[in-house]
Every structure is written in C-alpha cells, then in structure tokens.
Backbone as JSON, one array per atom type, in Angstrom:
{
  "sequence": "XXXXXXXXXXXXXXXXXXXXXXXXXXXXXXXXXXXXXXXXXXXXXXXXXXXXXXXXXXXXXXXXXXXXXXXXXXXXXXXXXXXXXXXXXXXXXXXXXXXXXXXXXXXXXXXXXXXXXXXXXXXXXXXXXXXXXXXXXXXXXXXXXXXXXXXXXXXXX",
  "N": [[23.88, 11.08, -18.59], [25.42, 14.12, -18.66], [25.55, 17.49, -17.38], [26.99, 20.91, -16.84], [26.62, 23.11, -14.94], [26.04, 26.31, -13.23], [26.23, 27.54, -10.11], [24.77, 29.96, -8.52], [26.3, 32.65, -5.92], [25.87, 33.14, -2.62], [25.96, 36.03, -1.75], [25.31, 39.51, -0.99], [25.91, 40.59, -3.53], [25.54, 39.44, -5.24], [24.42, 40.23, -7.49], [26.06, 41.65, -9.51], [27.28, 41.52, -12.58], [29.36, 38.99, -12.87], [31.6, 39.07, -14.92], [32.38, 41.25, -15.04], [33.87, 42.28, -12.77], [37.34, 42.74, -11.32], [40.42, 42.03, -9.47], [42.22, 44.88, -7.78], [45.17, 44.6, -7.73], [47.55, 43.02, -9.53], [50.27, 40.67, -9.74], [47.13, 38.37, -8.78], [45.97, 39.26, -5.53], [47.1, 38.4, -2.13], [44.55, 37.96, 0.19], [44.99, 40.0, 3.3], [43.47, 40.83, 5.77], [40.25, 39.99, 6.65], [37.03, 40.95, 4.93], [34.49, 42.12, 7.58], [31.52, 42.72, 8.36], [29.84, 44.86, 10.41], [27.35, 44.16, 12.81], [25.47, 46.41, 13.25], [25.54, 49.82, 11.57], [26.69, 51.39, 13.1], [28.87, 50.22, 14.84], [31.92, 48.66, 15.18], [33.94, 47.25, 13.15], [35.31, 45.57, 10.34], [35.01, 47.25, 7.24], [35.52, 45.88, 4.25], [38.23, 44.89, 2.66], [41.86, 43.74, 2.88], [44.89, 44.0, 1.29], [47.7, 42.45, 0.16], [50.62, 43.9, -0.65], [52.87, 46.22, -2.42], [54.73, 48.81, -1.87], [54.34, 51.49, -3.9], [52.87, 50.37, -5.7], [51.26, 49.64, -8.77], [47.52, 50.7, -8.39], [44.53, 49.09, -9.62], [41.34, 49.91, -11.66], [38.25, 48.29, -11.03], [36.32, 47.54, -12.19], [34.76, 49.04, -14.88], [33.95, 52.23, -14.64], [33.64, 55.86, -13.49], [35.67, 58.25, -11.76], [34.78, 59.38, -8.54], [36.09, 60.14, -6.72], [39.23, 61.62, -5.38], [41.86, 62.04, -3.76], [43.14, 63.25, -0.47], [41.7, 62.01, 2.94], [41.15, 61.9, 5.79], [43.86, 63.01, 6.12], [44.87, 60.68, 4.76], [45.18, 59.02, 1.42], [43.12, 59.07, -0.95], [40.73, 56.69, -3.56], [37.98, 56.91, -4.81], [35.51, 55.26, -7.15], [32.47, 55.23, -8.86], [30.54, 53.18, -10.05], [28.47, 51.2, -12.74], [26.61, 49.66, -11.95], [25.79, 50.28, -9.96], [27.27, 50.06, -7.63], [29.9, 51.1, -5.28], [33.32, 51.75, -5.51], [36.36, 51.74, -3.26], [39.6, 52.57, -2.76], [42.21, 52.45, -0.43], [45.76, 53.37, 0.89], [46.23, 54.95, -1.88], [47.88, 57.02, -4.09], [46.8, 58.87, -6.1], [46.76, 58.8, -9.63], [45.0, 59.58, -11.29], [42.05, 61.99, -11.91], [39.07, 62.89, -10.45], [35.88, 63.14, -12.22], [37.28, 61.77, -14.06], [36.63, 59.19, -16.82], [37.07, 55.55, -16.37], [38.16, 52.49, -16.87], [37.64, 49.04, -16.54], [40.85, 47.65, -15.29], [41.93, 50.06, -15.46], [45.19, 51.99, -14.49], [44.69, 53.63, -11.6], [46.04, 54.74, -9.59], [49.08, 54.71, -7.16], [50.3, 52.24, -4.44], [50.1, 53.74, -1.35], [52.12, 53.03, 1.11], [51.04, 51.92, 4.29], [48.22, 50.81, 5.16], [46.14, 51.64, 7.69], [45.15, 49.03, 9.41], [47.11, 47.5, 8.97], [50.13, 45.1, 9.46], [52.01, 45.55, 7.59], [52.84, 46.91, 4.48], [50.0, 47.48, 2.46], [46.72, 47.22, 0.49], [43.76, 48.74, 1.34], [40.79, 47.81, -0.11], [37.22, 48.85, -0.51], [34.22, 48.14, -1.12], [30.95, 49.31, -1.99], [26.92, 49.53, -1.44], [25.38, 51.95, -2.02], [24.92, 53.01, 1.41], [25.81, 50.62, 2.67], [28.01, 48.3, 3.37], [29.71, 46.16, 1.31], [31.46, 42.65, 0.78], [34.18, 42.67, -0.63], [35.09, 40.77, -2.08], [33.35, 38.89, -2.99], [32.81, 39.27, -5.9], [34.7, 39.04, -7.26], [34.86, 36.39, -7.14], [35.31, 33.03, -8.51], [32.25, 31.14, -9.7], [31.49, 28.16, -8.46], [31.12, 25.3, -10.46], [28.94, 22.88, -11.1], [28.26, 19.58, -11.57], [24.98, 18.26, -13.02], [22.87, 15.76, -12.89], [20.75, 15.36, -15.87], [17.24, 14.42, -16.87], [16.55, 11.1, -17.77], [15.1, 10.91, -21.67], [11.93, 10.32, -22.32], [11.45, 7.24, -23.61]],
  "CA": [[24.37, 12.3, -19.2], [25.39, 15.15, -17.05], [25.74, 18.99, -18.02], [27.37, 22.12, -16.04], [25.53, 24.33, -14.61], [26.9, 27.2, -12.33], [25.38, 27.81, -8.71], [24.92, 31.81, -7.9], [27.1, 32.57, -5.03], [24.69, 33.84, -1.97], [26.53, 37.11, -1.76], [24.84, 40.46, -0.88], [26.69, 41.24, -4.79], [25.75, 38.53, -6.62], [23.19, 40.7, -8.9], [27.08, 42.24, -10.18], [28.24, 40.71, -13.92], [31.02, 38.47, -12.15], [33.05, 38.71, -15.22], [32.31, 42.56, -14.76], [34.98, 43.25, -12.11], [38.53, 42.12, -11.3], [41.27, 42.5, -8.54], [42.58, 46.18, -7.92], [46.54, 44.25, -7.71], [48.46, 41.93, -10.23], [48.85, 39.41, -9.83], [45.83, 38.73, -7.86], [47.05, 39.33, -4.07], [47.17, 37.3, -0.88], [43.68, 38.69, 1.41], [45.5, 39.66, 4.47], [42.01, 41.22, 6.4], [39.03, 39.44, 5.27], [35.84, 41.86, 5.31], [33.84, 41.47, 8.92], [30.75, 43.18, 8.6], [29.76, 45.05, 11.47], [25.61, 43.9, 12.82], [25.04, 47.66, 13.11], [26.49, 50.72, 11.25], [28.01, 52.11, 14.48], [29.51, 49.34, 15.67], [33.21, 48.47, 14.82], [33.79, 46.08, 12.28], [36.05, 45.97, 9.15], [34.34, 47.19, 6.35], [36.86, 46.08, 3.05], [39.89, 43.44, 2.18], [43.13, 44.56, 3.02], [45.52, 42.46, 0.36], [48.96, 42.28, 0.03], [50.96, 45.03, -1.89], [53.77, 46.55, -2.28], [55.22, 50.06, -2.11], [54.72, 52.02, -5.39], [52.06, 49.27, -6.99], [49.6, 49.81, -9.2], [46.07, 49.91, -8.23], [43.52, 49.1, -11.11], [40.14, 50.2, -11.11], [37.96, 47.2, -10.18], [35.41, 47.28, -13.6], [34.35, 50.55, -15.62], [33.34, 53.7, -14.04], [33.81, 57.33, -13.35], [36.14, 58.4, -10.81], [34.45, 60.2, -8.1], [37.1, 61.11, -5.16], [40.82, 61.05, -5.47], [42.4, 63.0, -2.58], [43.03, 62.66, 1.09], [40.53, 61.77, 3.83], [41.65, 62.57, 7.03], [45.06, 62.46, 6.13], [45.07, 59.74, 3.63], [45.12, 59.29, 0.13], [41.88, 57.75, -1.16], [40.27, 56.77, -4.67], [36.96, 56.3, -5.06], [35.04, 55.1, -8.18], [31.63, 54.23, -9.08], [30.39, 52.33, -11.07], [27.29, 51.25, -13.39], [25.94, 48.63, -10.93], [25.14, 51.02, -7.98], [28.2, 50.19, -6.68], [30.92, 52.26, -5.7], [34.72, 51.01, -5.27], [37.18, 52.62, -2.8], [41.09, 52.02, -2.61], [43.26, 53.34, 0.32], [46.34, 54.13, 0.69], [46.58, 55.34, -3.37], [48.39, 58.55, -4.62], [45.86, 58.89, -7.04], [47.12, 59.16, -11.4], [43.88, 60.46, -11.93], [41.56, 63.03, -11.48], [37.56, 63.03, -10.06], [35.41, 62.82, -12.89], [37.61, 61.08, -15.42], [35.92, 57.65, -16.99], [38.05, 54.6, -15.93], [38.04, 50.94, -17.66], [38.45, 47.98, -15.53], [42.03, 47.53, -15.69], [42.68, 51.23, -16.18], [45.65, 52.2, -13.03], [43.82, 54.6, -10.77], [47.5, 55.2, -8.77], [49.55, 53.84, -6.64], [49.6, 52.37, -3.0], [51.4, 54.81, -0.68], [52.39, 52.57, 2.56], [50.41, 50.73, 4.32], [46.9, 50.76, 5.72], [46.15, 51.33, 9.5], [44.81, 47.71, 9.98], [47.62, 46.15, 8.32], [51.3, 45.33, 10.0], [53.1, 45.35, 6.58], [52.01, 47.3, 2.82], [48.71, 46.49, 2.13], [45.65, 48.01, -0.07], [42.31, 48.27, 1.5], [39.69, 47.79, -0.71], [36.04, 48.59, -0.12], [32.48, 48.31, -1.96], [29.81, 49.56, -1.01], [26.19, 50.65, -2.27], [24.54, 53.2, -0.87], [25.54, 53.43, 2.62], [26.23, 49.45, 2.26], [29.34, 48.01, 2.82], [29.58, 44.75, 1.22], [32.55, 41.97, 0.82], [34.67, 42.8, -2.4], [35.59, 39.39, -2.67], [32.41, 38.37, -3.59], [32.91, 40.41, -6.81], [35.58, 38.63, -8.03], [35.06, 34.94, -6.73], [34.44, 32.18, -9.26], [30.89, 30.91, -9.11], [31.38, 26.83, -8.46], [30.4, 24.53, -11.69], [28.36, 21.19, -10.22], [27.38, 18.53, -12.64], [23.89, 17.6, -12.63], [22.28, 14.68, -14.23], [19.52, 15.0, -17.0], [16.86, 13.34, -16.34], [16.43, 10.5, -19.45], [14.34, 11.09, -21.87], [11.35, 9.1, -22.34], [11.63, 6.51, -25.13]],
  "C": [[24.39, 13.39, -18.14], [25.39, 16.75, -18.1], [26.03, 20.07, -16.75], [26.44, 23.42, -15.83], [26.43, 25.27, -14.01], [25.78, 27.69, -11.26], [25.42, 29.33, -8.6], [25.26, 31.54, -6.82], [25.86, 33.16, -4.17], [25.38, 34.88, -0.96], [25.4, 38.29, -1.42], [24.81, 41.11, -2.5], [26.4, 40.66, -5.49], [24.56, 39.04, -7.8], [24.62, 41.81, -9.59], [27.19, 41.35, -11.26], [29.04, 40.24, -12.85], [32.0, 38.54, -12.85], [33.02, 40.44, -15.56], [33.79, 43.24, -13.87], [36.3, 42.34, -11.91], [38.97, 42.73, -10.21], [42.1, 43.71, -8.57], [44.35, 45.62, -7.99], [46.47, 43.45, -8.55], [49.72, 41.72, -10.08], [48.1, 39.15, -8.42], [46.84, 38.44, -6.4], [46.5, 38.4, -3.27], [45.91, 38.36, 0.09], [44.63, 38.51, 3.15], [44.61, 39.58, 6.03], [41.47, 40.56, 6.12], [38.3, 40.66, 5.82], [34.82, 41.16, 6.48], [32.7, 42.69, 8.68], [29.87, 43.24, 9.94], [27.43, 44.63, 11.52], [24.97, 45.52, 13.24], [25.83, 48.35, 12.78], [27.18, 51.07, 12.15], [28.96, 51.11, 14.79], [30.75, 48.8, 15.14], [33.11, 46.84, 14.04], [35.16, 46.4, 11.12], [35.67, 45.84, 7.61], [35.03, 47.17, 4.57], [37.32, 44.63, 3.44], [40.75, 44.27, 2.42], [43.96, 43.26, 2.21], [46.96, 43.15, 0.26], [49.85, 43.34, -0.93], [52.06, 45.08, -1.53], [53.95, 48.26, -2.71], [55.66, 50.59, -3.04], [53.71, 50.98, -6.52], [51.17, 49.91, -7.47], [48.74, 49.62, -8.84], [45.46, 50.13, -9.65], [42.53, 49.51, -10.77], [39.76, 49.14, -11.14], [37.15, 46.57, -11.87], [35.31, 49.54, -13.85], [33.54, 51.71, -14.95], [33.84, 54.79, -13.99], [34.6, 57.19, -12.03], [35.34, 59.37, -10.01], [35.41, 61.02, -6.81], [38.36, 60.87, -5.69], [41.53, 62.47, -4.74], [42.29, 62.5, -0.79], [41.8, 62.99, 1.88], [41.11, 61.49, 4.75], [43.31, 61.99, 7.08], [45.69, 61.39, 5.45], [44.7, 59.73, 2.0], [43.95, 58.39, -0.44], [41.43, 58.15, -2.31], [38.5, 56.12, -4.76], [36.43, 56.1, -6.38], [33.32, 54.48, -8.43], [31.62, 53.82, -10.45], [28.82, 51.96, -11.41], [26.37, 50.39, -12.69], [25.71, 49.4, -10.18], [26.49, 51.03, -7.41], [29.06, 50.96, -6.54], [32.05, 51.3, -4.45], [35.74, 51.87, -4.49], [38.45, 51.57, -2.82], [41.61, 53.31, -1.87], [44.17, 52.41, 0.95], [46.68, 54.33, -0.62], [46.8, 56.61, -3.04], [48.02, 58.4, -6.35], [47.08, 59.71, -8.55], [45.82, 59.31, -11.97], [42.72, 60.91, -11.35], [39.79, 62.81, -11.38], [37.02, 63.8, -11.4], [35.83, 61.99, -14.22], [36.88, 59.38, -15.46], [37.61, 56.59, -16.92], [37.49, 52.74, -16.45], [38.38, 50.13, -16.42], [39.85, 47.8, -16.09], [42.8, 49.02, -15.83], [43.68, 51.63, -14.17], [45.11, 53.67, -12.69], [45.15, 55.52, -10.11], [48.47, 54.11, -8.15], [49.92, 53.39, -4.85], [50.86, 53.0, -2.11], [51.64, 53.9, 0.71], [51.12, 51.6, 3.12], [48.99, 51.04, 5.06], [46.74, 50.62, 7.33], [45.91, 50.11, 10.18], [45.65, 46.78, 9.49], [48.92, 46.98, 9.35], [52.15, 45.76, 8.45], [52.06, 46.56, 5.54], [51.47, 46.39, 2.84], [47.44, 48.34, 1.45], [44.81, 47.86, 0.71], [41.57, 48.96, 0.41], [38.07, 47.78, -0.66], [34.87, 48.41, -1.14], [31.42, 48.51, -0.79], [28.52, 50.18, -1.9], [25.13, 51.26, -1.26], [25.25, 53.59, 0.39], [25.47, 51.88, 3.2], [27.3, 48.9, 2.8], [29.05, 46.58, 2.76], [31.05, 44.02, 1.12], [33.1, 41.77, -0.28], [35.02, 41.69, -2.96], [34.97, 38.79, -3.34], [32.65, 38.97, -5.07], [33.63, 39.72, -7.83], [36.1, 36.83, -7.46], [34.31, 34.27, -8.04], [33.54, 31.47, -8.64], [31.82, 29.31, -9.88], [30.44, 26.0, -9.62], [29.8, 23.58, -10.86], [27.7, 20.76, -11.73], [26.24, 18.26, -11.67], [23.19, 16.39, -13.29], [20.93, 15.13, -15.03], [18.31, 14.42, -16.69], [16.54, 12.69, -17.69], [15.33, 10.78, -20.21], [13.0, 10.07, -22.22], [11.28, 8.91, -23.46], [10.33, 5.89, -26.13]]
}
C-alpha cells in the first residue's frame, strides 16, 4: 500500500501558504532571468525573476496585501506590496492602477508593464520578494511542492 505525501521544498520561503501566492502574468510566463542571489548585500547579483511580458500587460498582485509604493524609483515605475507573511512583493516596470495604501487580493491587477526592464533584451517584468532587507527567489512561492509515494509499513497481523 502506498500513500502521497508532499516533500517541503528547501526554499528560504517555504514557511509561505504555497497555495497563498500566484504568478504576477497570465498565463504563467516564460522566467527569462532566474534570481542569483548575491553572497553579500553589496555585491552584484540579481535580486528577482525577470519573465516574459508584453507591452501594456497586466500585472496581478502576487497573494493579498496592502499596497505600499506605487510610483517611480529613480526613474521607473515601481509597485510594491506587502503582504501578511512578512513578505513584501515588488513589480518593475508597472504604471501602477492603484494607489499606496489600497488592500489588494491575489489576482487583483496592480497595473501594467511599461517596457522593459534594464536586465532584459526584450519586455519583461521583474519581480522581487523580499523580507526584511532579504531578497529571496519568487519562484519558490509559486513552485509545486513534488508528491513521492511512500510505502506503509504493514500492519501487524
């Protein structure tokens, strides 16, 4: 006899609900960046996903929270959001459809993506998380956790 279990992913994130957050694009996009976490804050790294978009898309918020930023940062258009986990969700390039403090549903559109991201050749979102002064790998967030059968062991007769 076997039965499904589910393995916890060994994520920096994996104390998030997994069926808590979702992909800021639909349908879910192509990672064009992956996230490279730098081995010291100073040190150059790429802290985010950069995913596939297109000019004029919706971004979603990620899961449920408060908007806290929506305005440019040095010249760019950026949305931030936290959220009830600690975490907090950024999306740039957005031309933010709503305003710093409004409450936001997963799924609710935040804006839309204005061009393309300095680390990308083509339109593209970057997406970050981060808690505290953090940055972790958003992917984790929204990766299914792997089923494995295990066996039982029999019972004694």
């Amino acid at each position: 006899m076997c039965v499904a279990t589910s393995v916890a992913l060994s994520t920096p994130v994996a104390s998030a609900r997994p069926d808590a957050f979702g992909w800021p694009l639909q349908p879910r996009p192509q990672v064009v960046t992956s996230f490279d976490r730098p081995e010291q804050n100073w040190l150059p790294g790429h802290r985010g996903v950069d995913l596939a978009a297109r000019e004029g898309q919706s971004v979603l918020a990620v899961a449920d929270g408060i908007v806290v930023f929506a305005g440019p940062v040095a010249g760019k258009p950026v949305v931030s959001v936290d959220h009830s986990s600690g975490l907090r969700s950024t999306y740039e390039p957005v031309v933010a459809s709503v305003a710093a403090g409004s409450r936001v549903r997963r799924g609710t559109i935040l804006g839309s993506v204005a061009g393309r991201h300095e680390s990308c050749s083509a339109t593209c979102l970057h997406w970050g998380i981060r808690r505290g002064r953090e940055y972790l790998d958003p992917t984790a967030l929204v990766r299914a956790s792997p089923i494995r059968l295990k066996p039982l062991e029999a019972a004694p007769r």
